[in-house]
Amino acid sequence: MNRVPNDYEIEKLKERIEKLEHPINVIEGQEVETGKKVNGKTEYQKRINVGDLPNNSSLVVSTGLSNVQWTRKPEGFAQSKTSQANVMPLPYIDPRDTTASISLSLISEYRIAIVATQDRSSFYGIVDVFYIKN
């Protein structure tokens, strides 16, 4: 027997269709609307090139943002400077060797912190942050 979708399901389908019709064009350094609302406010995304990853140390990079509230964890990737085929997600958890992992955090003063316990300087990082404006 066929079931009639409820209002919530219909609304979710409309949101999916809207996303397909209007994809987000993410440009490094510019904020864009994600198409989502969080607590009734528009959610934004900003892509940040964090430069070369650290060599057994930490890297702290400004997001260029202020007076915002983070809405979800940052997402990113590390790209090898010599091989386009060598990419790792950020944060990176190596299942065979936890000392090879790379952490990714949002810290005070609207900054990004990346910690590597091995030499990762042959990679550069791209990080997306998500937020609403206060």
mmCIF file of C-alpha atoms in Angstrom:
data_model
loop_
_atom_site.group_PDB
_atom_site.id
_atom_site.type_symbol
_atom_site.label_atom_id
_atom_site.label_comp_id
_atom_site.label_asym_id
_atom_site.label_seq_id
_atom_site.Cartn_x
_atom_site.Cartn_y
_atom_site.Cartn_z
ATOM 1 C CA MET A 1 0.000 0.000 0.000
ATOM 2 C CA ASN A 2 1.309 3.456 -0.929
ATOM 3 C CA ARG A 3 1.897 5.951 1.846
ATOM 4 C CA VAL A 4 1.452 9.707 1.558
ATOM 5 C CA PRO A 5 4.572 11.608 2.663
ATOM 6 C CA ASN A 6 4.144 13.861 5.677
ATOM 7 C CA ASP A 7 4.895 17.603 5.668
ATOM 8 C CA TYR A 8 8.399 17.128 7.108
ATOM 9 C CA GLU A 9 9.363 14.650 4.383
ATOM 10 C CA ILE A 10 7.995 16.953 1.686
ATOM 11 C CA GLU A 11 9.989 19.881 3.110
ATOM 12 C CA LYS A 12 13.197 17.812 3.144
ATOM 13 C CA LEU A 13 12.639 16.815 -0.489
ATOM 14 C CA LYS A 14 12.132 20.466 -1.427
ATOM 15 C CA GLU A 15 15.444 21.345 0.285
ATOM 16 C CA ARG A 16 17.266 18.628 -1.668
ATOM 17 C CA ILE A 17 15.791 19.817 -4.955
ATOM 18 C CA GLU A 18 16.755 23.428 -4.112
ATOM 19 C CA LYS A 19 20.360 22.355 -3.496
ATOM 20 C CA LEU A 20 20.479 20.528 -6.821
ATOM 21 C CA GLU A 21 19.059 23.529 -8.663
ATOM 22 C CA HIS A 22 21.382 26.041 -6.932
ATOM 23 C CA PRO A 23 24.763 24.487 -6.173
ATOM 24 C CA ILE A 24 27.143 26.405 -3.921
ATOM 25 C CA ASN A 25 30.078 28.025 -5.697
ATOM 26 C CA VAL A 26 32.820 27.974 -3.050
ATOM 27 C CA ILE A 27 35.674 30.386 -3.744
ATOM 28 C CA GLU A 28 38.743 30.436 -1.541
ATOM 29 C CA GLY A 29 38.687 33.357 0.896
ATOM 30 C CA GLN A 30 35.056 34.333 0.258
ATOM 31 C CA GLU A 31 32.042 33.541 2.394
ATOM 32 C CA VAL A 32 29.059 31.895 0.729
ATOM 33 C CA GLU A 33 25.649 30.890 2.018
ATOM 34 C CA THR A 34 25.314 27.122 2.475
ATOM 35 C CA GLY A 35 21.564 27.123 1.933
ATOM 36 C CA LYS A 36 20.966 25.967 5.518
ATOM 37 C CA LYS A 37 19.416 27.739 8.462
ATOM 38 C CA VAL A 38 20.744 27.209 12.007
ATOM 39 C CA ASN A 39 18.582 28.524 14.841
ATOM 40 C CA GLY A 40 16.745 30.591 12.240
ATOM 41 C CA LYS A 41 19.925 32.256 10.944
ATOM 42 C CA THR A 42 21.640 31.822 7.583
ATOM 43 C CA GLU A 43 24.657 29.513 7.694
ATOM 44 C CA TYR A 44 27.816 30.584 5.860
ATOM 45 C CA GLN A 45 30.896 28.737 4.655
ATOM 46 C CA LYS A 46 34.382 30.108 4.082
ATOM 47 C CA ARG A 47 37.258 28.225 2.408
ATOM 48 C CA ILE A 48 40.703 29.016 3.778
ATOM 49 C CA ASN A 49 44.068 28.048 2.328
ATOM 50 C CA VAL A 50 46.179 27.399 5.437
ATOM 51 C CA GLY A 51 49.405 27.014 3.451
ATOM 52 C CA ASP A 52 52.065 24.404 4.130
ATOM 53 C CA LEU A 53 51.291 21.960 6.912
ATOM 54 C CA PRO A 54 53.655 21.804 9.883
ATOM 55 C CA ASN A 55 56.750 19.663 10.400
ATOM 56 C CA ASN A 56 56.163 17.818 13.689
ATOM 57 C CA SER A 57 54.625 20.939 15.211
ATOM 58 C CA SER A 58 51.507 23.094 15.135
ATOM 59 C CA LEU A 59 50.200 25.715 12.762
ATOM 60 C CA VAL A 60 47.707 28.430 13.724
ATOM 61 C CA VAL A 61 45.951 30.417 10.990
ATOM 62 C CA SER A 62 43.437 33.249 11.247
ATOM 63 C CA THR A 63 40.070 32.691 9.583
ATOM 64 C CA GLY A 64 39.616 36.418 9.062
ATOM 65 C CA LEU A 65 36.277 36.144 10.851
ATOM 66 C CA SER A 66 34.954 37.709 14.032
ATOM 67 C CA ASN A 67 31.674 37.814 15.912
ATOM 68 C CA VAL A 68 30.469 34.493 14.483
ATOM 69 C CA GLN A 69 29.260 31.244 16.009
ATOM 70 C CA TRP A 70 30.581 27.953 14.618
ATOM 71 C CA THR A 71 27.791 25.648 13.470
ATOM 72 C CA ARG A 72 29.771 22.472 12.806
ATOM 73 C CA LYS A 73 33.268 21.069 12.829
ATOM 74 C CA PRO A 74 35.707 22.296 10.188
ATOM 75 C CA GLU A 75 36.317 20.148 7.127
ATOM 76 C CA GLY A 76 39.399 20.081 5.003
ATOM 77 C CA PHE A 77 42.002 18.236 3.023
ATOM 78 C CA ALA A 78 45.756 18.100 2.665
ATOM 79 C CA GLN A 79 47.116 18.018 -0.880
ATOM 80 C CA SER A 80 50.634 16.891 -1.742
ATOM 81 C CA LYS A 81 52.643 19.662 -3.388
ATOM 82 C CA THR A 82 54.247 17.112 -5.729
ATOM 83 C CA SER A 83 51.455 14.627 -6.529
ATOM 84 C CA GLN A 84 47.849 15.534 -7.271
ATOM 85 C CA ALA A 85 46.967 11.904 -6.506
ATOM 86 C CA ASN A 86 48.119 12.161 -2.878
ATOM 87 C CA VAL A 87 45.324 13.723 -0.799
ATOM 88 C CA MET A 88 44.355 13.227 2.858
ATOM 89 C CA PRO A 89 41.241 14.423 4.681
ATOM 90 C CA LEU A 90 41.657 16.875 7.541
ATOM 91 C CA PRO A 91 41.525 15.886 10.270
ATOM 92 C CA TYR A 92 43.440 12.748 9.318
ATOM 93 C CA ILE A 93 43.422 9.626 11.498
ATOM 94 C CA ASP A 94 45.907 6.983 10.402
ATOM 95 C CA PRO A 95 44.472 3.612 11.498
ATOM 96 C CA ARG A 96 47.891 1.937 11.415
ATOM 97 C CA ASP A 97 49.929 4.629 13.155
ATOM 98 C CA THR A 98 48.232 7.259 15.300
ATOM 99 C CA THR A 99 51.446 9.296 15.395
ATOM 100 C CA ALA A 100 50.941 9.895 11.660
ATOM 101 C CA SER A 101 47.591 11.599 12.302
ATOM 102 C CA ILE A 102 46.849 15.311 11.774
ATOM 103 C CA SER A 103 44.434 17.192 14.022
ATOM 104 C CA LEU A 104 42.238 20.095 12.932
ATOM 105 C CA SER A 105 40.548 22.399 15.459
ATOM 106 C CA LEU A 106 38.842 25.755 15.758
ATOM 107 C CA ILE A 107 40.383 27.707 18.634
ATOM 108 C CA SER A 108 40.033 31.082 20.329
ATOM 109 C CA GLU A 109 40.059 34.330 18.391
ATOM 110 C CA TYR A 110 38.421 32.558 15.413
ATOM 111 C CA ARG A 111 41.568 30.702 14.382
ATOM 112 C CA ILE A 112 42.309 27.284 12.915
ATOM 113 C CA ALA A 113 44.883 25.026 14.604
ATOM 114 C CA ILE A 114 46.544 22.116 12.816
ATOM 115 C CA VAL A 115 48.869 19.760 14.681
ATOM 116 C CA ALA A 116 51.069 17.163 12.993
ATOM 117 C CA THR A 117 53.419 14.848 14.875
ATOM 118 C CA GLN A 118 55.330 13.994 11.707
ATOM 119 C CA ASP A 119 56.748 16.097 8.889
ATOM 120 C CA ARG A 120 53.763 17.113 6.755
ATOM 121 C CA SER A 121 55.409 20.150 5.171
ATOM 122 C CA SER A 122 55.226 18.527 1.722
ATOM 123 C CA PHE A 123 51.440 19.101 1.909
ATOM 124 C CA TYR A 124 49.344 22.261 1.880
ATOM 125 C CA GLY A 125 45.937 22.480 3.525
ATOM 126 C CA ILE A 126 42.490 23.737 2.585
ATOM 127 C CA VAL A 127 39.898 24.129 5.362
ATOM 128 C CA ASP A 128 36.192 24.998 5.194
ATOM 129 C CA VAL A 129 34.580 26.612 8.248
ATOM 130 C CA PHE A 130 30.826 26.901 8.842
ATOM 131 C CA TYR A 131 29.144 29.606 10.928
ATOM 132 C CA ILE A 132 26.277 31.962 11.585
ATOM 133 C CA LYS A 133 26.689 35.666 12.270
ATOM 134 C CA ASN A 134 25.922 36.979 15.734
#
